[in-house]
mmCIF file of N, CA and C in Angstrom:
data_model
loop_
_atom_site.group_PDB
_atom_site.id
_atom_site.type_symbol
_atom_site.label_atom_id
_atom_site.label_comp_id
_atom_site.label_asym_id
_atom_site.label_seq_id
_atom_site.Cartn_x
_atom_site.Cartn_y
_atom_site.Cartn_z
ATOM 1 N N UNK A 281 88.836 114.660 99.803
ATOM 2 C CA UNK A 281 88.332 113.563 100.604
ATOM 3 C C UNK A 281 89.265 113.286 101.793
ATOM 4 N N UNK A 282 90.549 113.475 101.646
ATOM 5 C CA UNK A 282 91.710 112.798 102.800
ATOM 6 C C UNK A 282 91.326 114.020 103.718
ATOM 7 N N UNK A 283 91.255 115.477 103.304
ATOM 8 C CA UNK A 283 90.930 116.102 104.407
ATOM 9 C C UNK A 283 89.381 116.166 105.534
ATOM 10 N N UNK A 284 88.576 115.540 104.563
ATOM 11 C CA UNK A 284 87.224 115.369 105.143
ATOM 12 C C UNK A 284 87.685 114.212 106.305
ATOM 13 N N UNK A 285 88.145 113.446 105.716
ATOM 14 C CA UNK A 285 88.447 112.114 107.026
ATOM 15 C C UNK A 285 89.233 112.433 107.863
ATOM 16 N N UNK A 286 90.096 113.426 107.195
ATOM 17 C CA UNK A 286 91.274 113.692 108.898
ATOM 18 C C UNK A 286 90.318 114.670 109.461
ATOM 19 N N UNK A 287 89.541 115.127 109.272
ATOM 20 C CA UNK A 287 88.522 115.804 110.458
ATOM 21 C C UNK A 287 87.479 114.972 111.365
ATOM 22 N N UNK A 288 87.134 113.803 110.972
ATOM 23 C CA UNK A 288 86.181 112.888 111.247
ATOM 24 C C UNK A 288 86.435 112.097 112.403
ATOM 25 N N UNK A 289 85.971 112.597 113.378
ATOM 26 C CA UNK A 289 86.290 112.010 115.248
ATOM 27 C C UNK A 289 84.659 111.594 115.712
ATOM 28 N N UNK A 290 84.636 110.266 115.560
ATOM 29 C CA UNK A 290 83.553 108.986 116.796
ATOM 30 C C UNK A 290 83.889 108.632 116.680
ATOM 31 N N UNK A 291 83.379 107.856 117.412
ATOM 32 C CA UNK A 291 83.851 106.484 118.441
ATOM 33 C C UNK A 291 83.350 104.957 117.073
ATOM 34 N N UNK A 292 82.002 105.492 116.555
ATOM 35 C CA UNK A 292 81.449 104.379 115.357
ATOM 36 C C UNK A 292 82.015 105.203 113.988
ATOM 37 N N UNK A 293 83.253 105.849 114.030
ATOM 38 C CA UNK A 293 83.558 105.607 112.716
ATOM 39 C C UNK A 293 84.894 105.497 113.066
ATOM 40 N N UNK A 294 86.105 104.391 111.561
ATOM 41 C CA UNK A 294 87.097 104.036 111.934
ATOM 42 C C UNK A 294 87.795 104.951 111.832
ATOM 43 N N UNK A 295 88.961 105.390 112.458
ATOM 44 C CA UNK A 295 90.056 106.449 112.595
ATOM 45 C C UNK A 295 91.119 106.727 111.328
ATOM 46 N N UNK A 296 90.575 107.685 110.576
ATOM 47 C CA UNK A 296 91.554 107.843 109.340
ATOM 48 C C UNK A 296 93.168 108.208 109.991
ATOM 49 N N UNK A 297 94.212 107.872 109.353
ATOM 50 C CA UNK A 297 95.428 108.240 109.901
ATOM 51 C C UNK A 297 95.969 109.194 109.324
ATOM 52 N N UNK A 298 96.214 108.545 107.320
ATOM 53 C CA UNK A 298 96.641 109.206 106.635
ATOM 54 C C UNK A 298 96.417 108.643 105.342
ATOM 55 N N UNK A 299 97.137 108.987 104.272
ATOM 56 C CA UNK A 299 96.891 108.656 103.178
ATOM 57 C C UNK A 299 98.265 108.430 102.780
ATOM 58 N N UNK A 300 98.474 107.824 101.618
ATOM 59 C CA UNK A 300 100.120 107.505 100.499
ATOM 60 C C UNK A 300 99.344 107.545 99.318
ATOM 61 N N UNK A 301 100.386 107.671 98.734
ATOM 62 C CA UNK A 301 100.153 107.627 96.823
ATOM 63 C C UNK A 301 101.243 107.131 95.987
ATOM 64 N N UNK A 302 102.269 106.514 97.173
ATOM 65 C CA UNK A 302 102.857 105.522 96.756
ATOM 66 C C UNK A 302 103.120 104.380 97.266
ATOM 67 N N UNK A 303 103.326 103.156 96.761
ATOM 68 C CA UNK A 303 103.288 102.905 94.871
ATOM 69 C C UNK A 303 102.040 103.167 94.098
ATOM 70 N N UNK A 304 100.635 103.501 95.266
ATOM 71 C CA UNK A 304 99.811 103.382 94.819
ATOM 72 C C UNK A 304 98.664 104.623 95.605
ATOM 73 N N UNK A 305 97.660 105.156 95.923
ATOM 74 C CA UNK A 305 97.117 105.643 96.331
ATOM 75 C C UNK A 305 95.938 104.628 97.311
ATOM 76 N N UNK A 306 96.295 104.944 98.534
ATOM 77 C CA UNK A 306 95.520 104.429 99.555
ATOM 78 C C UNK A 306 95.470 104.926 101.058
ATOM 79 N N UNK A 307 94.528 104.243 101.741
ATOM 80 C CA UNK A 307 93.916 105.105 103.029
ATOM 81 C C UNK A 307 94.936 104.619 104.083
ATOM 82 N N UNK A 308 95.437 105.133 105.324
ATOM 83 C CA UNK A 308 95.249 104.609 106.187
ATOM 84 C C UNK A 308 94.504 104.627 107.571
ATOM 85 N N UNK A 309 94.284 103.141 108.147
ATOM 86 C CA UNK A 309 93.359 103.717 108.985
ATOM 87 C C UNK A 309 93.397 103.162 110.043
ATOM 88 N N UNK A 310 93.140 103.408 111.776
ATOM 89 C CA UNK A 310 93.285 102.304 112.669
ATOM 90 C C UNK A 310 93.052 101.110 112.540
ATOM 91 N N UNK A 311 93.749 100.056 113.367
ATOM 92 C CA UNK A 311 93.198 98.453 112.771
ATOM 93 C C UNK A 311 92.825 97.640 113.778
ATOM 94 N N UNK A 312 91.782 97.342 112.863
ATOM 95 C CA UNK A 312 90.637 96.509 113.356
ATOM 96 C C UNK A 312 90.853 95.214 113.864
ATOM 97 N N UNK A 313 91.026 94.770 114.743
ATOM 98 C CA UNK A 313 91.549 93.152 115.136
ATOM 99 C C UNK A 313 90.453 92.070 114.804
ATOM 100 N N UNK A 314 89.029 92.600 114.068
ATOM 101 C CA UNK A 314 88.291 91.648 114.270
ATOM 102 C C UNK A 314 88.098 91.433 112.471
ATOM 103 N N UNK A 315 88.374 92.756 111.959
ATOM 104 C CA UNK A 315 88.693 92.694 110.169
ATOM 105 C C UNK A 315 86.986 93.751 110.255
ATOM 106 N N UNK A 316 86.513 93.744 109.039
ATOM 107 C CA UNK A 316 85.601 94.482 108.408
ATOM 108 C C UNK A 316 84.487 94.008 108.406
ATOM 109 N N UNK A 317 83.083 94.354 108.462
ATOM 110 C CA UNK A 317 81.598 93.880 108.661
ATOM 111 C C UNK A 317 81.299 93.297 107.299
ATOM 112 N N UNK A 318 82.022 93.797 106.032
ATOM 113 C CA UNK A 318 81.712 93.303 105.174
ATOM 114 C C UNK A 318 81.943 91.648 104.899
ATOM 115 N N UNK A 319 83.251 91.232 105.512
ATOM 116 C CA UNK A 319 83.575 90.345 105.414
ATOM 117 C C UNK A 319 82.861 89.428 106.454
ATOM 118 N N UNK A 320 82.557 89.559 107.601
ATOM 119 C CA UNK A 320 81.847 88.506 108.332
ATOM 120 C C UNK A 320 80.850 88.631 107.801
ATOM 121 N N UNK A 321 79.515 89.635 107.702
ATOM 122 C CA UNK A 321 78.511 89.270 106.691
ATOM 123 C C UNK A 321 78.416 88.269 105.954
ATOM 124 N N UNK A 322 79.836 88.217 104.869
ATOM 125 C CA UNK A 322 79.532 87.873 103.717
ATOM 126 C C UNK A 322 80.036 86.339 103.610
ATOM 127 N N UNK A 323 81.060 86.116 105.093
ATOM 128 C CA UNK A 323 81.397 84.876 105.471
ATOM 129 C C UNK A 323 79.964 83.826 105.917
ATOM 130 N N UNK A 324 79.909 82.701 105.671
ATOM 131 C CA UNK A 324 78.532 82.083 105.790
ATOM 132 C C UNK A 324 78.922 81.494 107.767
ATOM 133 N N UNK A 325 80.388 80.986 107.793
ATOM 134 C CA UNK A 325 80.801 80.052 109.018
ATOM 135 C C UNK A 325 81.048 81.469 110.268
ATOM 136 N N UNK A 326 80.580 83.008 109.997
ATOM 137 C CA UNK A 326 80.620 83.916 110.707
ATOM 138 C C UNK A 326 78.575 84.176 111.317
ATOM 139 N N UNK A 327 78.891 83.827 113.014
ATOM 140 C CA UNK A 327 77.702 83.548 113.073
ATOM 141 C C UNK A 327 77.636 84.614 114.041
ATOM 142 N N UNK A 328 76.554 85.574 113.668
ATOM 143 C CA UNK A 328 76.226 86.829 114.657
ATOM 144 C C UNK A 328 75.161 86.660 115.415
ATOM 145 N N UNK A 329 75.165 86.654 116.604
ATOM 146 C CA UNK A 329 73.725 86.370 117.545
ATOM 147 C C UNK A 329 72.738 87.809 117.437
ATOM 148 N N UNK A 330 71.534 87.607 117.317
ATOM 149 C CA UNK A 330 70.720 88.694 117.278
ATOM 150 C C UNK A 330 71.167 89.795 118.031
ATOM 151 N N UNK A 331 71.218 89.936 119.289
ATOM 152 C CA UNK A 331 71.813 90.823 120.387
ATOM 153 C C UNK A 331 72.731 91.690 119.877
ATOM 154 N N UNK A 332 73.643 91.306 119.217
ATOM 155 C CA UNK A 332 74.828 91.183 118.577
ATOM 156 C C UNK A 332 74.426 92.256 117.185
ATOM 157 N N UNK A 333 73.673 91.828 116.321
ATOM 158 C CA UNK A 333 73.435 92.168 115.219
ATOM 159 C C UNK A 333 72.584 93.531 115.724
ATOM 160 N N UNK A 334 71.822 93.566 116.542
ATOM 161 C CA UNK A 334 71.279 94.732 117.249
ATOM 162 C C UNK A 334 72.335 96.446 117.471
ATOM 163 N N UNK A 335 73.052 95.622 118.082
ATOM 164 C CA UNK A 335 73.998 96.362 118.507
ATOM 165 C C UNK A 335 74.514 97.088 117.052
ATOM 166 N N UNK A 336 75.580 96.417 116.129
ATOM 167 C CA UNK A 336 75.886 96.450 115.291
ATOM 168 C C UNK A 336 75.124 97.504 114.301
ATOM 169 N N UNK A 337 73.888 97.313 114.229
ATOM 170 C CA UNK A 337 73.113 98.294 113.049
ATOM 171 C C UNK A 337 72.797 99.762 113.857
ATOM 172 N N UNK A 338 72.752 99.445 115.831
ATOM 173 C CA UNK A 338 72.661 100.727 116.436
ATOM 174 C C UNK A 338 74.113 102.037 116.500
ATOM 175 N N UNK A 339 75.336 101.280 116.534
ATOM 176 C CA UNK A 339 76.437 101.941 116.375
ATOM 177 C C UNK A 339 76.405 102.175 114.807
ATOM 178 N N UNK A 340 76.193 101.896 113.615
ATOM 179 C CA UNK A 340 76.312 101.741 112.374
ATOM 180 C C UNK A 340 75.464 103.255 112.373
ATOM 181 N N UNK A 341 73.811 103.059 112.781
ATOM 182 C CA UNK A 341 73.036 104.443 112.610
ATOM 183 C C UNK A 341 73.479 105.657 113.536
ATOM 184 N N UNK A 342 74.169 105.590 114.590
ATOM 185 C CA UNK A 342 74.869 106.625 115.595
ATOM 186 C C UNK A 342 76.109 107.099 114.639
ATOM 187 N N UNK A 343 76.517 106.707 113.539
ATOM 188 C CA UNK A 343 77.878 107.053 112.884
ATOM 189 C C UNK A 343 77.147 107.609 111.893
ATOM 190 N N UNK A 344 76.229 107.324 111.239
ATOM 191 C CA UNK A 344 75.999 108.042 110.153
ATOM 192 C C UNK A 344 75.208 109.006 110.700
ATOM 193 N N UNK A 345 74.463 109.585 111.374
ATOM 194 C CA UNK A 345 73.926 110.555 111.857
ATOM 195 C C UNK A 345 75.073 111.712 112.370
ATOM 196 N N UNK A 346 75.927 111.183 113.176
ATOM 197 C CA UNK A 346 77.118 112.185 112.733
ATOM 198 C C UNK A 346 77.237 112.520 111.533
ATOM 199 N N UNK A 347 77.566 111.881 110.797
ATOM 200 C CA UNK A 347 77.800 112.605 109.759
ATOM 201 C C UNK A 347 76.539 113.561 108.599
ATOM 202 N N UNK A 348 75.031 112.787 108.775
ATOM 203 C CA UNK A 348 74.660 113.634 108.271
ATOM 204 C C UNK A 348 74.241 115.216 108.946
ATOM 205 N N UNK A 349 74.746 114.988 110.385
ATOM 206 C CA UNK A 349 74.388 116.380 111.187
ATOM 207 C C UNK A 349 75.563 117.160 110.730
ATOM 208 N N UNK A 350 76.818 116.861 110.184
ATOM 209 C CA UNK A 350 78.085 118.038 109.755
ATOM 210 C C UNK A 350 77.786 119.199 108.692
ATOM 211 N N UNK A 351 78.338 120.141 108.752
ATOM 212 C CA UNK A 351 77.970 121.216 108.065
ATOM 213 C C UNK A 351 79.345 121.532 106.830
ATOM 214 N N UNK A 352 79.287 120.818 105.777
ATOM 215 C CA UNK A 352 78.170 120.523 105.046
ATOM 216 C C UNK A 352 77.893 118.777 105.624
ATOM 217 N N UNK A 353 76.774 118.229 105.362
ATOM 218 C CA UNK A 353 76.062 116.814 105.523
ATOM 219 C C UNK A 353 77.778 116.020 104.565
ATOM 220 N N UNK A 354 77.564 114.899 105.741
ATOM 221 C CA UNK A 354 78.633 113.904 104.215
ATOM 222 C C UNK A 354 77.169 112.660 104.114
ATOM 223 N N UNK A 355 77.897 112.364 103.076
ATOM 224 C CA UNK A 355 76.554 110.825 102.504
ATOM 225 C C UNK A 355 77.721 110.089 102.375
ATOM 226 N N UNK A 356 77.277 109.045 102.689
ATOM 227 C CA UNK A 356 78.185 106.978 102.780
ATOM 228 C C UNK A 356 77.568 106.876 101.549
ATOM 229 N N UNK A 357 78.532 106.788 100.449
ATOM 230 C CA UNK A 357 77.484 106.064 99.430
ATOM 231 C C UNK A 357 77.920 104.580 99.297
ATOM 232 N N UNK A 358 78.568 104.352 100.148
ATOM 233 C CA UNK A 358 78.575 102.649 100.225
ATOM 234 C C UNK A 358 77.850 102.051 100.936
ATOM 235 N N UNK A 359 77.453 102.469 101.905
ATOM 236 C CA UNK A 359 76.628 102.040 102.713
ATOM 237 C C UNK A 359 74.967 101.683 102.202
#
């Protein structure tokens, strides 16, 4: 997996750096100044204007289409 992401270059997906496995095993990755979609979503006082939310699901489908055009296809299964 760490090598699938250090190959992985757009602009709508976040920039893997590297990985550690100590103390613990985790990603690293460019940082985000605004934090994660999951979290404003899931924040109620995070208010997205339609325009906004437009945008958002159009860069979201431009990233995964990269990826399912790679040879082999990757799948988001979080998504």
């Amino acid at each position: 997996e760490v090598k699938m992401l250090a190959e992985l270059r757009h602009p709508n997906i976040i920039l893997f750096m590297g990985a550690t496995t100590k103390p613990h095993f985790c990603f690293v990755t460019e940082f985000m100044p605004k934090g994660n979609l999951f979290e404003h979503l899931a924040n109620p006082a995070s208010l997205i204007d339609d325009p906004t939310r437009l945008k958002m699901a159009k860069d979201i489908a431009l990233g995964m289409v990269y990826l399912h055009q790679r040879k082999p296809p990757i799948i988001h299964n979080d998504l």
